[in-house]
Coordinates of N, CA and C in Angstrom, one line a residue:
X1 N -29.7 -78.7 -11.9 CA -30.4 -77.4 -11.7 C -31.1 -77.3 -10.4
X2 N -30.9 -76.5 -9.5 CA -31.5 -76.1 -8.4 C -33.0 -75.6 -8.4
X3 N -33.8 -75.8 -7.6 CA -35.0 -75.4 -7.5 C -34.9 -73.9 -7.7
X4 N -34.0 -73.3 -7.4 CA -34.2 -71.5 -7.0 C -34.2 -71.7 -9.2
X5 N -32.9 -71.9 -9.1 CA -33.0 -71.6 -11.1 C -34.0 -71.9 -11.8
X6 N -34.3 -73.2 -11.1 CA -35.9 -73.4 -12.0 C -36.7 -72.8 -11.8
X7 N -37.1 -72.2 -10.4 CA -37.7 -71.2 -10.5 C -37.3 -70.1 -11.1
X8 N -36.5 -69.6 -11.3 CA -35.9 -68.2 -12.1 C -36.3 -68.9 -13.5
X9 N -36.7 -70.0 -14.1 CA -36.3 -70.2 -15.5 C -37.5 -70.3 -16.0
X10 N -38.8 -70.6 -15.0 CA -40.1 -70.6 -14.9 C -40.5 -69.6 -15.1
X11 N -40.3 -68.6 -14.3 CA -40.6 -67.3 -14.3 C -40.6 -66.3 -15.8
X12 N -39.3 -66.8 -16.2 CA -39.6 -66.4 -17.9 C -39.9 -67.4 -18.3
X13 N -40.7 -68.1 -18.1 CA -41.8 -68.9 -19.1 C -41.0 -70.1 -20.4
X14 N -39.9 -70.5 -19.7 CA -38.6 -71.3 -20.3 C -39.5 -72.6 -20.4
X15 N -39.9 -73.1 -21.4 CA -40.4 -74.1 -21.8 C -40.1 -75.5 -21.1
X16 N -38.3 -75.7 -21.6 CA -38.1 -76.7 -20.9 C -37.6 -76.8 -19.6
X17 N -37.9 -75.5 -18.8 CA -37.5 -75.8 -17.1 C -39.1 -75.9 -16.7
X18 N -40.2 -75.6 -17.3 CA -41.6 -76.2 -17.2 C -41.8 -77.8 -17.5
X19 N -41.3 -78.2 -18.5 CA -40.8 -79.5 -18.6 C -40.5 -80.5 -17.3
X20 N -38.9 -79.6 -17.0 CA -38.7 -80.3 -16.0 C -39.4 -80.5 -14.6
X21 N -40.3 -79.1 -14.4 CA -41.0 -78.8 -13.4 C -42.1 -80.0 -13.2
X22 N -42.1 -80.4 -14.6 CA -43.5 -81.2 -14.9 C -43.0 -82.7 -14.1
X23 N -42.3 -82.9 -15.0 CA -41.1 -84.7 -14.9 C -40.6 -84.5 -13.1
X24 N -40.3 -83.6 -12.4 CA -40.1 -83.8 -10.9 C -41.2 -84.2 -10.5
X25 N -42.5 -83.1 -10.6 CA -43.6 -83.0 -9.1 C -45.0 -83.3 -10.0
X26 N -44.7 -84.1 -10.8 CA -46.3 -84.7 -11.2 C -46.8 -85.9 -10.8
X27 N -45.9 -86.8 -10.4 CA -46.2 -88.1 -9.5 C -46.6 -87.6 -8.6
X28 N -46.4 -86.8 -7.7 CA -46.6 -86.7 -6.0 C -47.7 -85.5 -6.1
X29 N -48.2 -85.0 -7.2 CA -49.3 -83.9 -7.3 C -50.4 -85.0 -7.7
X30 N -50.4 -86.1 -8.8 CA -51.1 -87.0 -9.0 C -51.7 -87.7 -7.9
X31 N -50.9 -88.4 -7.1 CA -51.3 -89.0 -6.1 C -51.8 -88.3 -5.3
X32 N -51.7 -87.2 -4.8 CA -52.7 -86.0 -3.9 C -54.0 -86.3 -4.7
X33 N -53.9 -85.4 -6.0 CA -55.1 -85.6 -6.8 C -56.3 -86.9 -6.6
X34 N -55.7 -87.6 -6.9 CA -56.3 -89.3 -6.9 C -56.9 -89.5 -5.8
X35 N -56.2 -89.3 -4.9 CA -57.0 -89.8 -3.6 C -57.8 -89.2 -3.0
X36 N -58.2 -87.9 -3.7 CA -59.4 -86.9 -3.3 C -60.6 -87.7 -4.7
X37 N -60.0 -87.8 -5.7 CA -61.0 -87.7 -7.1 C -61.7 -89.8 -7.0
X38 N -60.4 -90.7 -6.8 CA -60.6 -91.6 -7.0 C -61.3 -92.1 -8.6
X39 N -60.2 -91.5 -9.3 CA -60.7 -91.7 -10.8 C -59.8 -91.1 -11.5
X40 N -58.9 -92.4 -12.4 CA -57.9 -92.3 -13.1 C -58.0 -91.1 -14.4
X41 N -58.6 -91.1 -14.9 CA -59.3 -89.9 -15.9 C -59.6 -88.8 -15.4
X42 N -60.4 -88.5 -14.6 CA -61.0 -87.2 -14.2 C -59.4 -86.5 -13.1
X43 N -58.4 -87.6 -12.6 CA -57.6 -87.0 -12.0 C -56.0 -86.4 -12.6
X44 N -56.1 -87.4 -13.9 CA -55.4 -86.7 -15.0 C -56.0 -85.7 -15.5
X45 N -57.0 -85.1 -15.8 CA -57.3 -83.8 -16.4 C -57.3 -82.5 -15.5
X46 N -57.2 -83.2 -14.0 CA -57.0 -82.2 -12.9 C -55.6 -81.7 -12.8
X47 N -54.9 -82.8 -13.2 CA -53.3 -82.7 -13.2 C -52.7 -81.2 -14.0
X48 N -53.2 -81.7 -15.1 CA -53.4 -81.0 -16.5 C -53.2 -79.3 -16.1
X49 N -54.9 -79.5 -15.7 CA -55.6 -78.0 -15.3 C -54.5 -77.5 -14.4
X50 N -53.9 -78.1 -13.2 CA -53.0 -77.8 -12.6 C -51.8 -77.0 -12.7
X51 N -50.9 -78.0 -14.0 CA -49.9 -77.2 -14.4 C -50.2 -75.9 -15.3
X52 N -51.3 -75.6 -15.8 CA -51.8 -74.9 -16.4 C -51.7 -73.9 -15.4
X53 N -52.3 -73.9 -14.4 CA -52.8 -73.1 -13.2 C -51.5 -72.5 -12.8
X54 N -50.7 -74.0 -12.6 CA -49.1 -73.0 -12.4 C -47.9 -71.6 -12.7
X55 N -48.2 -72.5 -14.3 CA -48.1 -71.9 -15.5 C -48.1 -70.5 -16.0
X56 N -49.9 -70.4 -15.5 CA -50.2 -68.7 -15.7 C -50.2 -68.0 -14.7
X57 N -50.0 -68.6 -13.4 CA -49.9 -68.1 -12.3 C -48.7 -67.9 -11.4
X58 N -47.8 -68.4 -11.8 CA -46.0 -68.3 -10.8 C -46.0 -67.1 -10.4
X59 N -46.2 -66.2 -11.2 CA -46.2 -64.8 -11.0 C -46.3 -64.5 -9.2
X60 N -48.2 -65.5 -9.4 CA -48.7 -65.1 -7.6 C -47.7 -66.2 -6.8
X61 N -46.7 -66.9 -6.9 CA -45.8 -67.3 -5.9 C -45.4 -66.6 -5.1
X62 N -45.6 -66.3 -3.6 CA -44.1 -65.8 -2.6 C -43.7 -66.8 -2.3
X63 N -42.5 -66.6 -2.6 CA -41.5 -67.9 -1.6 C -41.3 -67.5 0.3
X64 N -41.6 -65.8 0.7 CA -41.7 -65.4 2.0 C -43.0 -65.9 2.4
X65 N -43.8 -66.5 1.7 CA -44.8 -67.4 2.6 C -45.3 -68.7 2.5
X66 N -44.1 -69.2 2.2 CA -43.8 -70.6 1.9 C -42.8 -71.5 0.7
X67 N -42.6 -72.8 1.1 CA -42.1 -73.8 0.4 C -43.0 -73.9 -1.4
X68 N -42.3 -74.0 -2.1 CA -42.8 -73.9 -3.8 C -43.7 -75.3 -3.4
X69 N -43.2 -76.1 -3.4 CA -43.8 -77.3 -3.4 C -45.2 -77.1 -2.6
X70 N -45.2 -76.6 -1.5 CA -46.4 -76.3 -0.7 C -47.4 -75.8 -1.5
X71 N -47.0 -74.8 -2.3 CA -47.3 -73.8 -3.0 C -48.6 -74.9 -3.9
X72 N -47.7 -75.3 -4.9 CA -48.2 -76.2 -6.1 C -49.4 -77.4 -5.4
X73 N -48.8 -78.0 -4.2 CA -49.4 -79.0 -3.4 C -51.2 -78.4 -3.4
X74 N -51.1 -77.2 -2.6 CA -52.5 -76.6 -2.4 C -53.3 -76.5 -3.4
X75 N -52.1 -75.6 -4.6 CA -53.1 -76.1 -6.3 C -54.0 -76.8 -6.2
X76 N -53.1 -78.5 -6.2 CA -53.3 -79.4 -6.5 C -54.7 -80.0 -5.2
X77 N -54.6 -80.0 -4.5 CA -55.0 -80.0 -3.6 C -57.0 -79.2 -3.8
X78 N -56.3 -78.4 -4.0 CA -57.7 -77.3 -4.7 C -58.5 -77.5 -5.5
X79 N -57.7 -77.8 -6.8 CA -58.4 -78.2 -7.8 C -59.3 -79.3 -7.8
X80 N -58.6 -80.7 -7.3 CA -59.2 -81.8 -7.0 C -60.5 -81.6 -6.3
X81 N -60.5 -80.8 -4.7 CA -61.7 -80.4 -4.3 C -62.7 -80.1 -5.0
X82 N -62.3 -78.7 -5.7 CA -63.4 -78.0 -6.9 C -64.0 -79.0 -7.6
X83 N -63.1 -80.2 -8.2 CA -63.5 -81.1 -9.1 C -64.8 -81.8 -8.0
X84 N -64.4 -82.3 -7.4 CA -65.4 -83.3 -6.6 C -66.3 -82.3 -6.0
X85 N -66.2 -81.5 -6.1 CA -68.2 -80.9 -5.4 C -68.4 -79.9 -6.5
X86 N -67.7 -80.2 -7.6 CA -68.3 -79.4 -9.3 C -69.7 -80.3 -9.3
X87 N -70.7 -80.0 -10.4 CA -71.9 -80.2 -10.5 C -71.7 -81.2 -11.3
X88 N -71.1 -81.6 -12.5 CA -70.7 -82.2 -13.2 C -69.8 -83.8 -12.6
X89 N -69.7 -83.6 -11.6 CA -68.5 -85.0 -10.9 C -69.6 -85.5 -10.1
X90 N -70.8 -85.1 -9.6 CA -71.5 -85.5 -8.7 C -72.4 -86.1 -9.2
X91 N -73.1 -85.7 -11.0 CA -73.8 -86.5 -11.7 C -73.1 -87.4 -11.9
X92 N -71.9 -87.3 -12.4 CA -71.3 -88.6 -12.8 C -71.1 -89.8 -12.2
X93 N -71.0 -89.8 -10.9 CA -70.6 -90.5 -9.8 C -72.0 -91.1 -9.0
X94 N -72.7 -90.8 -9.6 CA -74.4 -90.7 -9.0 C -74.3 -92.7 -9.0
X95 N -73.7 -93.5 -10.3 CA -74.0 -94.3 -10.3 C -72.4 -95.1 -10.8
X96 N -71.8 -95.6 -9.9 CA -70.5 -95.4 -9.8 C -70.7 -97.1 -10.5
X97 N -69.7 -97.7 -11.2 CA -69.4 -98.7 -11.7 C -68.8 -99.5 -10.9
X98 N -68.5 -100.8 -11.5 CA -68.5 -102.1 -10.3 C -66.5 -101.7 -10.3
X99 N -66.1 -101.3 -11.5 CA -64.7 -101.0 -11.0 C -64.0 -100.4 -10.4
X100 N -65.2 -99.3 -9.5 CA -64.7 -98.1 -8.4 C -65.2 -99.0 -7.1
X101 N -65.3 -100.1 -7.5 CA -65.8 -100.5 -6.2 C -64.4 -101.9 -5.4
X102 N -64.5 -102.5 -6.9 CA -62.8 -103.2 -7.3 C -61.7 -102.6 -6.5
X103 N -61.7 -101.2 -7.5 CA -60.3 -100.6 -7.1 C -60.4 -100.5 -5.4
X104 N -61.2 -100.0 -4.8 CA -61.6 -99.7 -3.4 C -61.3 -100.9 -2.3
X105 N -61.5 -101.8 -3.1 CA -61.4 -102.7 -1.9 C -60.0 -103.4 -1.9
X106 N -59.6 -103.2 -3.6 CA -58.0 -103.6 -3.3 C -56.7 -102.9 -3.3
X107 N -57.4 -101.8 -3.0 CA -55.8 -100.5 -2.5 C -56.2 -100.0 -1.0
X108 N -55.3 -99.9 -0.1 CA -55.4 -99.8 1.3 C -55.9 -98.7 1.1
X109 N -56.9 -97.7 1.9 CA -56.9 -96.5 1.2 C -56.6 -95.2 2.7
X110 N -56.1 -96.0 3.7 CA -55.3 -95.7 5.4 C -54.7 -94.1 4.4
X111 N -54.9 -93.3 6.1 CA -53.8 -91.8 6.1 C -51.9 -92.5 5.4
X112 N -51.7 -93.5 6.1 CA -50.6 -94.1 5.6 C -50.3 -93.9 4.5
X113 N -50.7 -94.6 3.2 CA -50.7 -94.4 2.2 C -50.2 -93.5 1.7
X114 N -51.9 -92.0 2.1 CA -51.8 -91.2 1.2 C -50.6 -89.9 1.5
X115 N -50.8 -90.4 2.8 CA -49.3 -89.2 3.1 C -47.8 -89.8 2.7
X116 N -48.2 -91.0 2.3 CA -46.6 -91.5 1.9 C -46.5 -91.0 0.7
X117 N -47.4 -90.5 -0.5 CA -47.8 -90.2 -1.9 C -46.7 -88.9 -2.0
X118 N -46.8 -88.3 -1.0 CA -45.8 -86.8 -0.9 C -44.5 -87.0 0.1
X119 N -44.1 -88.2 0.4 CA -43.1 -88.2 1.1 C -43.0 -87.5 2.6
X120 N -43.8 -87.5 3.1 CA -44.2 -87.0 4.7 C -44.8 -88.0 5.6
X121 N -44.7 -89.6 5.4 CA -45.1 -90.6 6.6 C -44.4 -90.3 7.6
X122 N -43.2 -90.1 7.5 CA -42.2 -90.2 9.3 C -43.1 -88.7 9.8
X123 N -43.4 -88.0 9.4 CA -43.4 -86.7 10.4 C -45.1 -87.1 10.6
X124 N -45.5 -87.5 9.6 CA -46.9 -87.6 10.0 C -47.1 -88.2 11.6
X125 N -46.5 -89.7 11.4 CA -46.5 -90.6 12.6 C -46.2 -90.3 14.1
X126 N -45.2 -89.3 13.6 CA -45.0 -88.6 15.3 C -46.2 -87.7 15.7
X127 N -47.1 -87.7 14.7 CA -48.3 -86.6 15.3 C -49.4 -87.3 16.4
X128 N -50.1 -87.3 16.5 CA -51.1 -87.6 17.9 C -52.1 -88.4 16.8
X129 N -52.7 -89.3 17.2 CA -53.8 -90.3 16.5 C -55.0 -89.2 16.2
X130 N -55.5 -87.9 17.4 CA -56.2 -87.6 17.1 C -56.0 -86.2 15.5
X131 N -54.7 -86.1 15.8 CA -54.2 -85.2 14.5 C -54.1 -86.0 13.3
X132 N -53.6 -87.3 13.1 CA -54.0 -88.0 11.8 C -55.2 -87.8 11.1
X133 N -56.0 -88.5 12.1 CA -57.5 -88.3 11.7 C -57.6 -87.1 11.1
X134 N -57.5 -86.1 11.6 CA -57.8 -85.2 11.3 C -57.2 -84.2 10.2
X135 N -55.9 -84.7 9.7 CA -54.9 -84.1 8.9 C -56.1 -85.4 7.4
X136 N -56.1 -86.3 8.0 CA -56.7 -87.2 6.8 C -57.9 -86.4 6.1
X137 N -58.7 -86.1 7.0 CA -60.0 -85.2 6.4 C -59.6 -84.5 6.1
X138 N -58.9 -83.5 6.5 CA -58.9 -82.5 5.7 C -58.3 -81.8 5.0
X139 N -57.3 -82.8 4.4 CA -56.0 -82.3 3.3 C -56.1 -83.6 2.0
X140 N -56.6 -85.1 3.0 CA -56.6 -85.9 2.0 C -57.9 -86.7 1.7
X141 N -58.8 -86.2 2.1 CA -60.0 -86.3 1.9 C -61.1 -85.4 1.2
X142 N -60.4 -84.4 1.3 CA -61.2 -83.0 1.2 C -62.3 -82.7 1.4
X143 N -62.3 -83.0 2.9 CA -63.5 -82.4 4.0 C -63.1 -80.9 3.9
X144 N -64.6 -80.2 4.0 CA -64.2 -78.9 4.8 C -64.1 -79.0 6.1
X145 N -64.3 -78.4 7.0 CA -63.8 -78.3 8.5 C -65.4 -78.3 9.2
X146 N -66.2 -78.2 8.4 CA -67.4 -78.3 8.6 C -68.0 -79.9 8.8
X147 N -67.3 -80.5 7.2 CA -67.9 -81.4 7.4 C -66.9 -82.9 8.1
X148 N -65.8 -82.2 8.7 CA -64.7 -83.0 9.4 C -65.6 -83.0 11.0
X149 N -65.8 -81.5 11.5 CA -67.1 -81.2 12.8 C -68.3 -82.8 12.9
X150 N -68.8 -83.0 11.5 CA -70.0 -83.8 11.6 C -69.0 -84.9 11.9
X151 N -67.5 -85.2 11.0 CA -67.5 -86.6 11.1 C -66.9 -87.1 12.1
X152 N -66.1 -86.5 13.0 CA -65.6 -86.8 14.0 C -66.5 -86.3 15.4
X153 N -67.9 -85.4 15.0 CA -69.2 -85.7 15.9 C -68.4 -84.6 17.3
X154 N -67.3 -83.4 16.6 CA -67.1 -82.8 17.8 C -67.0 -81.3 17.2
X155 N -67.5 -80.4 18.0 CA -67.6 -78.6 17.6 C -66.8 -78.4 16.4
X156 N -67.4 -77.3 16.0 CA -66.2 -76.6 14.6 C -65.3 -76.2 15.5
X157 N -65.4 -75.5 16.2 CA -64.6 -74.0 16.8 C -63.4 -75.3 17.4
X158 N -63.4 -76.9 18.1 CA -62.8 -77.5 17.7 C -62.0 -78.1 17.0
X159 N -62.5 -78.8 16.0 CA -61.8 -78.6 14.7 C -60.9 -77.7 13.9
X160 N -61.4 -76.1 14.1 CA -60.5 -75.3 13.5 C -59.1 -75.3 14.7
X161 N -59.5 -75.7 15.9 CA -58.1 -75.3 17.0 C -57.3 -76.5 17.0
X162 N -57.4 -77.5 17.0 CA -57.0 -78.7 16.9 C -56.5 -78.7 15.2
X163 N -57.2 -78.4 14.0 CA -56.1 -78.3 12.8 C -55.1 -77.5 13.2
X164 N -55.2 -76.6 13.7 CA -54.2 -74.9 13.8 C -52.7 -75.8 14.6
X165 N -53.4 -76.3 15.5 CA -52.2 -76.9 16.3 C -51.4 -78.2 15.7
X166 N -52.4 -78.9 15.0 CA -52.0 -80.1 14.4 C -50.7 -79.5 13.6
X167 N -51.0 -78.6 13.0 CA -50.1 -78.0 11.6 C -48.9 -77.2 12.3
X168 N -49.3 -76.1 13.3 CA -48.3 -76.0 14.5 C -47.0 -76.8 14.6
X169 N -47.9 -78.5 14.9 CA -46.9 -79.5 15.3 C -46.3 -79.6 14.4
X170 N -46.6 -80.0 13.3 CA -46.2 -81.1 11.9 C -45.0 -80.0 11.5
X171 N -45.6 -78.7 11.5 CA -44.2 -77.8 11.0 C -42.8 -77.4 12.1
X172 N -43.3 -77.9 13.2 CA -42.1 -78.1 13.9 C -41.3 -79.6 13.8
X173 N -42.1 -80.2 13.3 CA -41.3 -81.6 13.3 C -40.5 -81.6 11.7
X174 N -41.1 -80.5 11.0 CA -40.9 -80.5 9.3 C -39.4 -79.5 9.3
X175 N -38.9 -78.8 10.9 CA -37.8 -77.7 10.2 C -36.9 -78.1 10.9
X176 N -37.0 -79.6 11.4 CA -35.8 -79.9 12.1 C -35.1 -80.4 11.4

């Protein structure tokens, strides 16, 4: 089945082309997830809410302003944030256990990694050291652009031109 049919099969609310939708793009939505939440539990229930999110929302898909995948990525992408600056993730986390500290030191936790999670290391690598950085805050870290400004200690009004361009780049390296 083709992505277009699944989407056509989605769209009427076909149980098991949601299925399938699920069994393709939940590993590579998970791992986004994770590496913003850094918690096995809290990033499966994000997963969850996600397809959910999909689910009642395909409707708001255009495909004229973008890739499906993109589409769902941002979800995912979204949600996770929301999660981590919810009021409820920030109590929780107030007093983090010895096994978030475990896991941390023995998973690499490099842009490398997390952009390999979605299958985009080669295009990443051709980008500029200073675009990594910066693609890392703020898609896989989930900095806002505010607090990317503080961490790299240079203007917003830089940060917003330098992501614009970074993404510029990355999508000309993505339609070759």
């Amino acid at each position: 089945m083709t992505q277009e049919q699944l989407l056509e099969q989605i769209y009427k609310k076909d149980g098991k082309a949601f299925t399938t939708l699920y069994d393709m793009y939940s590993k590579n939505l998970y791992g986004i997830i994770f590496n913003i939440l850094k918690d096995k539990e809290e990033s499966e229930d994000v997963l969850q809410e996600v397809f959910v999110k999909i689910w009642k929302g395909i409707d708001s898909y255009n495909e004229s302003k973008g890739r499906f995948f993109t589409w769902i990525l941002n979800i995912s992408r979204n949600a996770a944030i929301d999660k981590l600056r919810s009021k409820g993730h920030k109590n929780s986390s107030k007093n983090l256990s010895s096994d978030n500290f475990v896991h941390i030191l023995d998973h690499n936790t490099s842009v490398v990694n997390k952009i390999d999670a979605i299958g985009i290391r080669d295009f990443i690598n051709k980008l500029k050291p200073k675009c990594i950085r910066l693609i890392d805050l703020l898609f896989f870290k989930g900095y806002t652009q505010q607090e990317a400004s503080e961490e790299l200690e240079i203007p917003l009004g830089t940060v917003k031109t330098q992501n614009r361009n970074c993404m510029n780049e990355l999508r000309t390296y993505l339609q070759v």
